[in-house]
Short mmCIF file of C-alpha atoms in Angstrom, two decimals:
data_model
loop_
_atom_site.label_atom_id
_atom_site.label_comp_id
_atom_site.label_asym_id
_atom_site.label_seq_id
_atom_site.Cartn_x
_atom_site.Cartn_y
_atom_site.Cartn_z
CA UNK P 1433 -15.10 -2.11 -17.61
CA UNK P 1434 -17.24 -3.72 -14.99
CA UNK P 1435 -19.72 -1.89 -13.12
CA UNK P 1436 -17.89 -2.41 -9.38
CA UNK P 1437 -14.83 -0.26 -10.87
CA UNK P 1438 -14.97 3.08 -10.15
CA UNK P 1439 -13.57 6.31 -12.18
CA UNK P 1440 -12.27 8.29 -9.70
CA UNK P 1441 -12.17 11.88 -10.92
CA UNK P 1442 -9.69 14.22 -9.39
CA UNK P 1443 -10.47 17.52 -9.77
CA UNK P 1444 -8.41 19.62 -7.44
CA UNK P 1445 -10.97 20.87 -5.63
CA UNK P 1446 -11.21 20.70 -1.58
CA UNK P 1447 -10.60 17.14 -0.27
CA UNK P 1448 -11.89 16.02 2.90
CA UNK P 1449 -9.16 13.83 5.15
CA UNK P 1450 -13.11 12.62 6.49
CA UNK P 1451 -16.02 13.16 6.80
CA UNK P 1452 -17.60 15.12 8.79
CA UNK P 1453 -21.10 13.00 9.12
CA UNK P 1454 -18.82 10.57 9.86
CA UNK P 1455 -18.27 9.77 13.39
CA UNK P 1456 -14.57 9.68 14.89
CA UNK P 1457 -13.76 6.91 16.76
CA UNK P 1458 -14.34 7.06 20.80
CA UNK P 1459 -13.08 10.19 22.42
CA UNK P 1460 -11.17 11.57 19.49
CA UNK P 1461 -12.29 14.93 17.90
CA UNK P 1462 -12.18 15.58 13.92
CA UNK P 1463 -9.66 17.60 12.62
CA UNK P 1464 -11.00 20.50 10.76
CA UNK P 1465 -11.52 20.48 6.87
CA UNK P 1466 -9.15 22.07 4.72
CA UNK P 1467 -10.35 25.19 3.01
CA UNK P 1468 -10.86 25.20 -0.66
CA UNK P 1469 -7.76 25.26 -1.92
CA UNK P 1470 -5.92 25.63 -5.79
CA UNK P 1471 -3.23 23.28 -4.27
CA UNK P 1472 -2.45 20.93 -1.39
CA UNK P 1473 1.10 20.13 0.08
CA UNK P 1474 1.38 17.09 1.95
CA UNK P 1475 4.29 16.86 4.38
CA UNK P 1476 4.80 13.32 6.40
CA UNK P 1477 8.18 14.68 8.13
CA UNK P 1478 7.33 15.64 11.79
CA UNK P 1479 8.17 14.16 14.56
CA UNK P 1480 5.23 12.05 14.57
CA UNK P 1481 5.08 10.62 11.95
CA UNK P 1482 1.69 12.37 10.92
CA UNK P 1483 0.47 13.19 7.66
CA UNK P 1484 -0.04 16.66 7.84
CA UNK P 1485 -2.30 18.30 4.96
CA UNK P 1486 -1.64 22.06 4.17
CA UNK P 1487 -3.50 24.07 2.02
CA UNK P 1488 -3.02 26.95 0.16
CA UNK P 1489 -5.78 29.13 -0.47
CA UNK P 1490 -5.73 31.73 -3.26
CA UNK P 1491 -8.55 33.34 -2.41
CA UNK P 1492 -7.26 34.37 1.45
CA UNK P 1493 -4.64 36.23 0.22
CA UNK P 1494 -1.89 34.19 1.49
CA UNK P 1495 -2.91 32.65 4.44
CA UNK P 1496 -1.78 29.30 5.04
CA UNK P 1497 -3.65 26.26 6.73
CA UNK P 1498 -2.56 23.04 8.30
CA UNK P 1499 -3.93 20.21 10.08
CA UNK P 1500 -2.85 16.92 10.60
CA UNK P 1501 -5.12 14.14 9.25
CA UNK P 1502 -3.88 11.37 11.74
CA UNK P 1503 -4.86 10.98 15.45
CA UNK P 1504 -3.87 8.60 18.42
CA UNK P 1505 -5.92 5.14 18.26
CA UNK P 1506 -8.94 5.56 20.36
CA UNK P 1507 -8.56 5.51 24.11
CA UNK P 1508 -8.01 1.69 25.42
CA UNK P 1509 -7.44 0.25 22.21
CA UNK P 1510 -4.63 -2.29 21.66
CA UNK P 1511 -2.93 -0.55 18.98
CA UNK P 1512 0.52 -1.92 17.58
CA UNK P 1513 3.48 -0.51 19.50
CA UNK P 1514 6.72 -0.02 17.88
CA UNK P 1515 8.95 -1.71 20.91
CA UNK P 1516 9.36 -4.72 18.63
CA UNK P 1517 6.67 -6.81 20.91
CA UNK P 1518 5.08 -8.50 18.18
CA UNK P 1519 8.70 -10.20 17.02
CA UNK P 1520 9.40 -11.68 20.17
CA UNK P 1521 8.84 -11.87 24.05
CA UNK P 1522 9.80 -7.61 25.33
CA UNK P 1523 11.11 -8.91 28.57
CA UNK P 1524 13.63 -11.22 26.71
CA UNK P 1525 14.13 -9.00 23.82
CA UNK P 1526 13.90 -10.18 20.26
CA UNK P 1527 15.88 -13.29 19.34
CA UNK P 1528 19.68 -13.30 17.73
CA UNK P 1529 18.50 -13.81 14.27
CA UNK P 1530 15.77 -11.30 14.37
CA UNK P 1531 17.77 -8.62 16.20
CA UNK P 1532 20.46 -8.94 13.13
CA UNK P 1533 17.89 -8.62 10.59
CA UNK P 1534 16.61 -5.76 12.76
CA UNK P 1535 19.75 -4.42 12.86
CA UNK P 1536 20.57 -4.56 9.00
CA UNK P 1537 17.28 -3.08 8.27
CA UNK P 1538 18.20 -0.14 10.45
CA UNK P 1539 20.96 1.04 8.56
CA UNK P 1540 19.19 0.57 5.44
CA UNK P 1541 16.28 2.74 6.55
CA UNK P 1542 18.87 5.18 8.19
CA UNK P 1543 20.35 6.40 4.73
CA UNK P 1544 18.59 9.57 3.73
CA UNK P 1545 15.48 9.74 2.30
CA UNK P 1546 15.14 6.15 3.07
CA UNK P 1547 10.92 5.10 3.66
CA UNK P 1548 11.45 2.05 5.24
CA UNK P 1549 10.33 1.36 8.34
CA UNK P 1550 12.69 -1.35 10.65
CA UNK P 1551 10.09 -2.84 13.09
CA UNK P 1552 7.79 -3.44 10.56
CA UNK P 1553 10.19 -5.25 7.81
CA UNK P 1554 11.14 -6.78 10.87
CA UNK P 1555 7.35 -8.40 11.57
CA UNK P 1556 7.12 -10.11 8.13
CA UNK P 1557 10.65 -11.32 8.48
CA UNK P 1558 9.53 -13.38 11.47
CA UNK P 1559 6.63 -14.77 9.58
CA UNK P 1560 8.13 -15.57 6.02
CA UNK P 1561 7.59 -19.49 6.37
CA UNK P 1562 4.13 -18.76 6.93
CA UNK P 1563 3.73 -16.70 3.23
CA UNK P 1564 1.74 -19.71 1.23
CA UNK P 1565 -0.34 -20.90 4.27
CA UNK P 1566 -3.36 -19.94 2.79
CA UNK P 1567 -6.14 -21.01 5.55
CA UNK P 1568 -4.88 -20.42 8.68
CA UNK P 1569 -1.70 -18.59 8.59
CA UNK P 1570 -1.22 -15.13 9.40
CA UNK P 1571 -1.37 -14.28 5.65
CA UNK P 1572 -4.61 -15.81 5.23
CA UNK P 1573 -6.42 -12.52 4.47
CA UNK P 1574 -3.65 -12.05 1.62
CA UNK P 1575 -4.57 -14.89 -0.16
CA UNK P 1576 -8.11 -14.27 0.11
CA UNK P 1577 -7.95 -10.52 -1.22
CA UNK P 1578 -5.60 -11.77 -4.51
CA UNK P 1579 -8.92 -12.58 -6.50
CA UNK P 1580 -9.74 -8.95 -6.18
CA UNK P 1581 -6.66 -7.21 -6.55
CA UNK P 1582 -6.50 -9.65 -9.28
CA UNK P 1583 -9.16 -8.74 -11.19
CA UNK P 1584 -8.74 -4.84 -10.74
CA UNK P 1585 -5.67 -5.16 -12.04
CA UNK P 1586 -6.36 -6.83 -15.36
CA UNK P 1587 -9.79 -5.09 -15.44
CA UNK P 1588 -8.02 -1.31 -14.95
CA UNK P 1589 -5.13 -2.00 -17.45
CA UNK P 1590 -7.02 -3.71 -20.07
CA UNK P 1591 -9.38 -0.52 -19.89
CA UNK P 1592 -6.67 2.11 -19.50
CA UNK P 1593 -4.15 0.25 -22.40
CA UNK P 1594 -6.73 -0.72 -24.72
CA UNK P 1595 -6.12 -4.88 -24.10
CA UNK P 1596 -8.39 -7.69 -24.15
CA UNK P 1597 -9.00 -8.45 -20.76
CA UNK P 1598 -10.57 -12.13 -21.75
CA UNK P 1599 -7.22 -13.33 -23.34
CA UNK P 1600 -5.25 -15.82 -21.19
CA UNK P 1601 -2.06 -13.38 -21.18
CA UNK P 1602 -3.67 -10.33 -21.12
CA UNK P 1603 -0.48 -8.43 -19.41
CA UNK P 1604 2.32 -10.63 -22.62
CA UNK P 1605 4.83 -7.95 -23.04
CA UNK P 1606 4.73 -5.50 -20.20
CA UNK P 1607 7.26 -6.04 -17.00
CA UNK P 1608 6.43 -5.09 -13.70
CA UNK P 1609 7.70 -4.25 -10.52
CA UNK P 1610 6.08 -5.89 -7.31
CA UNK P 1611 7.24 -3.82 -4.59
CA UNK P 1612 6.92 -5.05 -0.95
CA UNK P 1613 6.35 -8.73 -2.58
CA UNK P 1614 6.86 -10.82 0.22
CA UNK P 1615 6.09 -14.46 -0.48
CA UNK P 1616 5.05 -14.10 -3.72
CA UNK P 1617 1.36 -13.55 -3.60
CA UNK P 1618 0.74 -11.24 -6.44
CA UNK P 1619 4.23 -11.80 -8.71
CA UNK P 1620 2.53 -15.38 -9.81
CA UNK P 1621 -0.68 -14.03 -10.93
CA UNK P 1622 0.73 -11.34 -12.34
CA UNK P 1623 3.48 -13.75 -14.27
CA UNK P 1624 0.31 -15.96 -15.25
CA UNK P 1625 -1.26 -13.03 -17.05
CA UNK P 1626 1.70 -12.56 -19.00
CA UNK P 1627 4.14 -10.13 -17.10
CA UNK P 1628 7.50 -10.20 -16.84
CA UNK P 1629 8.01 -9.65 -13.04
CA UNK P 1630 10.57 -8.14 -10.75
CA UNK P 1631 9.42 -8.85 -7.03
CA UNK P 1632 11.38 -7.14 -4.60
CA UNK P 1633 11.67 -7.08 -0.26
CA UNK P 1634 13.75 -5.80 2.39
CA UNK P 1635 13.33 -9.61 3.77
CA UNK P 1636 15.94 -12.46 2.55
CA UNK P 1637 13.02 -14.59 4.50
CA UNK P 1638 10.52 -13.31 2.15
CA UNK P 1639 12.32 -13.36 -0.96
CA UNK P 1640 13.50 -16.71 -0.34
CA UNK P 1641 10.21 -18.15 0.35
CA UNK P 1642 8.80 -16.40 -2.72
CA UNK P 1643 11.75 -18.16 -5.18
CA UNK P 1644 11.30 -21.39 -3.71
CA UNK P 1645 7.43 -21.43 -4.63
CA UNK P 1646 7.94 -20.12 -8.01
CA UNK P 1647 10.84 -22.92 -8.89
CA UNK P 1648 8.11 -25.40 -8.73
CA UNK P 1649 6.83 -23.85 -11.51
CA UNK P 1650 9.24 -23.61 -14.77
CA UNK P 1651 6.82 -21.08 -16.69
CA UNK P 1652 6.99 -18.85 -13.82
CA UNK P 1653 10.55 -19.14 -12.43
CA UNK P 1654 11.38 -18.12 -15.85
CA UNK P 1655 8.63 -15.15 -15.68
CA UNK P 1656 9.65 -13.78 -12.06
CA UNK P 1657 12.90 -12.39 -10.68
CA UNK P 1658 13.45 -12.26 -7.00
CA UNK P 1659 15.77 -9.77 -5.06
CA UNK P 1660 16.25 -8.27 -2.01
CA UNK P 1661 16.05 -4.80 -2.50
CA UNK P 1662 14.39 -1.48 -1.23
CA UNK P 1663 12.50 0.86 -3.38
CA UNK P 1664 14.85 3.91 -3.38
CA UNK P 1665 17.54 1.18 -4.95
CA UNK P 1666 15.50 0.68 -7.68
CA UNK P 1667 15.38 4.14 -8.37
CA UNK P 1668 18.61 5.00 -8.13
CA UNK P 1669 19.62 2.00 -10.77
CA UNK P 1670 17.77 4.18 -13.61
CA UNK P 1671 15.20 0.68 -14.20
CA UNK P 1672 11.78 1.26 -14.70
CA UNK P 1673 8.60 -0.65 -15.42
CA UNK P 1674 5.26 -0.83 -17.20
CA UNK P 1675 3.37 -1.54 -13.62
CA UNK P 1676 4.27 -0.95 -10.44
CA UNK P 1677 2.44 -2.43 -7.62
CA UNK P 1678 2.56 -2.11 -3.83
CA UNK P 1679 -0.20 -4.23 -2.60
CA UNK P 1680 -0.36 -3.96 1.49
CA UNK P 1681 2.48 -1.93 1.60
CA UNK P 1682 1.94 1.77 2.16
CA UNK P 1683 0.63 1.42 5.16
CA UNK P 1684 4.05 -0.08 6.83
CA UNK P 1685 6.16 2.63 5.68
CA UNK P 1686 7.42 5.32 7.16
CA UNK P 1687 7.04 8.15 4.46
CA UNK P 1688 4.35 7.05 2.07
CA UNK P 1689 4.32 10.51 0.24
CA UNK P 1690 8.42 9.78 -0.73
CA UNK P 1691 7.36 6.05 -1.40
CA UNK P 1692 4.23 6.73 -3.82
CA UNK P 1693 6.71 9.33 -5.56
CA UNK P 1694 9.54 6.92 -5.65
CA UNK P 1695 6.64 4.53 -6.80
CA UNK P 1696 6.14 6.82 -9.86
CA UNK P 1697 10.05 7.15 -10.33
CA UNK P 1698 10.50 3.78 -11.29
CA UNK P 1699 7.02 3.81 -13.87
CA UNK P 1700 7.70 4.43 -17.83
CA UNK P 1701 5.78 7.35 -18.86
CA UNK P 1702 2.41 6.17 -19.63
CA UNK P 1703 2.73 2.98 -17.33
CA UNK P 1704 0.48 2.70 -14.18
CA UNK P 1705 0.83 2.51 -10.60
CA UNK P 1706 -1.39 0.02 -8.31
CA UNK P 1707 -1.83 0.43 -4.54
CA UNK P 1708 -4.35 -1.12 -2.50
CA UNK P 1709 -4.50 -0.34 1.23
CA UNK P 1710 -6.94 0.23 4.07
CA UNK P 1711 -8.42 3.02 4.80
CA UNK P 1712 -8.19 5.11 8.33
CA UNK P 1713 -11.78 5.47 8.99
CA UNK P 1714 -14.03 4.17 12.25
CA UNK P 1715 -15.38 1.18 10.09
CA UNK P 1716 -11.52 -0.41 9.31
CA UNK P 1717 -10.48 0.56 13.42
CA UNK P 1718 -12.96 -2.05 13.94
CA UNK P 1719 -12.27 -4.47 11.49
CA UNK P 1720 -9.09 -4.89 11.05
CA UNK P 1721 -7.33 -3.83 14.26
CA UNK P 1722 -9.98 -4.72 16.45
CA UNK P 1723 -11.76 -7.51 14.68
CA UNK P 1724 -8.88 -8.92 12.57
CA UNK P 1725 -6.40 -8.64 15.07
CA UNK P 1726 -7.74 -9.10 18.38
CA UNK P 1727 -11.10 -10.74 18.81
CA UNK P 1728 -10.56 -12.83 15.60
CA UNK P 1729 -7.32 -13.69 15.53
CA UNK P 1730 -6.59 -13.43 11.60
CA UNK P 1731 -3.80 -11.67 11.57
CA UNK P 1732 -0.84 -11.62 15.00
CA UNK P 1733 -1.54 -8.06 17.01
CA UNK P 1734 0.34 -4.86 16.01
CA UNK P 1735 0.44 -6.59 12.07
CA UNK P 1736 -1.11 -3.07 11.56
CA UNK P 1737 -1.26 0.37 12.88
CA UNK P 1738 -4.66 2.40 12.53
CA UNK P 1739 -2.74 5.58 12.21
CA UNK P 1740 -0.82 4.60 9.34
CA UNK P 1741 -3.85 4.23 7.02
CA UNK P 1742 -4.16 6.60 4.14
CA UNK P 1743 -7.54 7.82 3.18
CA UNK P 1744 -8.16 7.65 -0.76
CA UNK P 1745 -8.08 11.55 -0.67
CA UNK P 1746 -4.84 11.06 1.17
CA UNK P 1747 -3.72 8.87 -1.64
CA UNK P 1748 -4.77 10.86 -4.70
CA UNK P 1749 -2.99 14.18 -3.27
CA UNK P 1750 0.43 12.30 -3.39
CA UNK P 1751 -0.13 10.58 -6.45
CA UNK P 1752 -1.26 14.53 -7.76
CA UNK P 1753 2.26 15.73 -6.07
CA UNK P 1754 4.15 12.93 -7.83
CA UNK P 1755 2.99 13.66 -10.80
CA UNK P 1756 0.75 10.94 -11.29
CA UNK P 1757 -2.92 10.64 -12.40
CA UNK P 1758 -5.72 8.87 -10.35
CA UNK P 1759 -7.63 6.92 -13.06
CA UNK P 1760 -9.58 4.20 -10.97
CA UNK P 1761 -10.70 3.40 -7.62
CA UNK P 1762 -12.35 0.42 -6.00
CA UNK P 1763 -13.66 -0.89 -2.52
CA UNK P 1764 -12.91 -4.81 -1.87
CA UNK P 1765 -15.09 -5.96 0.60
CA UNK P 1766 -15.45 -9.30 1.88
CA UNK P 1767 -17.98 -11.89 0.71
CA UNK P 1768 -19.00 -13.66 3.83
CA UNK P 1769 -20.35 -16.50 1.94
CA UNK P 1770 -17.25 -17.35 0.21
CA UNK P 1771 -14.43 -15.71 2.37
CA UNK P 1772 -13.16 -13.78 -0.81
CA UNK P 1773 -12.94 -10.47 -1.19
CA UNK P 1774 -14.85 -8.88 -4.09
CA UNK P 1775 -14.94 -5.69 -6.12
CA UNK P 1776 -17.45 -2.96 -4.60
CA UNK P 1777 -18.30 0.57 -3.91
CA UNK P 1778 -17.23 0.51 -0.16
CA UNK P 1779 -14.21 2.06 0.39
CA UNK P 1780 -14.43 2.34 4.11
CA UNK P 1781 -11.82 -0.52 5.04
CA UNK P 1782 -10.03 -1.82 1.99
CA UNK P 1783 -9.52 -0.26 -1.46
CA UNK P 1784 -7.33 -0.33 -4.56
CA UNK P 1785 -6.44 2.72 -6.49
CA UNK P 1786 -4.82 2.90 -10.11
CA UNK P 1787 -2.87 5.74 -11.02
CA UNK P 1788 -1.40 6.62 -14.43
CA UNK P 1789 2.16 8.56 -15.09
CA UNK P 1790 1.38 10.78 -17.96
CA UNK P 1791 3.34 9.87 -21.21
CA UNK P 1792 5.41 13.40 -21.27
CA UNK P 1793 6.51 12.89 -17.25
CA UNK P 1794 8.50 15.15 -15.94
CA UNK P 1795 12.62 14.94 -14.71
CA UNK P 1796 11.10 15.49 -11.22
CA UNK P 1797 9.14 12.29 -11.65
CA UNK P 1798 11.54 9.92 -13.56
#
């Protein structure tokens, strides 16, 4: 296993939403830290759209403490707005094509227990033609993360599954399920080590920009199936996968703790679960709202919102109330000599995490 992967051991023991030597960004105050706690509910219901941590101490007879472990971007800051700006012009109001898709997505992600989130299916909708522009498009910093979530992928589940992670098709005889897949980005690589792949998006756009790249390529239009599709579908038709993968996506949603657990729904026992995200901490505030977003230009304004970001404690309390196991965890931080992202230690902005669904799961789990 290389040396930049690292085992991250959950232990149940108290986990901090942040630190507290850590400084908040300007003007906003820390929430407390949980107490030490034997278990930790995390509820992302209220109004707000917060994740709100709750712990349960044993040893306080039963008192019961909350907190919520998001806050308001920092006072001036452009953060994304959810008045569908970013689509189109406000004053004019989106155009007819987008406000259809906007529409459709609506009533998808009005059916109960739905986690997706309109506005923001509705952003990569308006960009799909822009999925395999890999230097100056507004998926640029996709392309140049795959390397890395490349190689923690076949890295982690050549370690966890025994394989050799040196043969060309490593991943020859295990299907997977790219959720979120947009254009494509991971499905090919992951087709190219040998997995049978099911990409699926809320976006016709996407998925039809994804199927077109692929056909150029007979080994992998016969490797990759394309549909358009939300998560909860998925689970409801009873098929599940080796790997699951939502690369980029947890952040958009708008109930990550239902979408890691529907992520672990549609896993075999014993198959694995691969997110990568950003982290909410000062450090990816100013990188990739601030930076990427608006000084920079990498990515169009309100792509992201700093609030949304889940902490890798965050992460690995959900995966523990899904049912699933938190077996590796890795920074990717970028290389400014080559523009690629690379495996690391730093977690602060962007990080993958690999979680395993035991082989005796649950029925609550799938």
């Amino acid at each position: 296993m290389a040396q930049h992967v690292l085992n991250a051991r959950v232990t149940g023991l108290a986990l901090y939403v942040t630190s507290s030597s850590q400084p908040w960004p300007a003007q906003q105050a820390l929430p407390p830290p949980p107490l030490v706690a034997d278990s930790y509910r995390v509820d992302t219901t209220n109004s707000n759209n917060e994740v709100v941590i709750s712990s349960c101490s044993s040893t306080s007879s039963s008192k019961h403490n909350s907190f919520t472990a998001t806050t308001a971007a920092p006072k001036g800051a452009a953060a994304s707005s959810d008045n569908g700006s970013n689509v189109s012009d406000a004053a004019s109001g989106p155009s007819t094509s987008t406000a259809a898709y906007l529409n459709t997505v609506s009533r998808l992600s009005s059916r109960p227990q739905s986690s997706v989130d309109a506005r923001e299916a509705a952003k990569f909708a308006a960009l799909a033609e822009s999925w395999w522009d890999s230097t100056s498009g507004p998926f640029a910093p996709l392309h140049a993360l795959n390397a890395a979530r490349c190689s923690f992928i076949r890295q982690g589940i050549c370690s966890i599954r025994g394989l050799q992670q040196h043969d060309a098709e490593p991943l020859a005889g295990l299907t997977a399920l790219d959720v979120g897949c947009g254009g494509g980005l991971l499905s090919e690589p992951l087709a190219r080590m040998g997995a049978e792949v099911t990409g699926i998006d809320v976006s016709d756009e996407g998925v039809a920009a994804a199927a077109a790249h692929a056909a150029a390529d007979p080994q992998l239009a016969e490797r990759i199936r394309y549909q358009k599709s939300m998560l909860e579908e998925i689970v409801a038709s009873g098929a599940r996968f080796d790997l699951v993968l939502a690369s980029e996506v947890v952040e958009h949603v708008r109930r990550p703790q239902q979408f890691i657990a529907d992520l672990g729904a549609v896993t075999r026992p014993g198959g694995q679960v691969i997110i990568t995200t950003l982290n909410r901490t000062p450090a990816s505030y100013a990188l990739a709202i601030v930076g990427a977003e608006y000084l920079l230009g990498f990515v169009p304004q309100g792509t992201h919102k700093w609030t949304k970001f889940l902490t890798p404690q965050e992460v690995a309390m959900m995966a523990q109330d899904a049912g699933l196991t938190v077996k590796l965890m890795a920074g990717m931080g970028l290389d400014m000599r080559t523009g690629q992202f690379t495996l690391g230690d730093d977690m602060s902005v962007n990080y993958a995490a690999m979680l395993s669904k035991p082989v005796t799961a649950s029925l609550a789990t799938g």
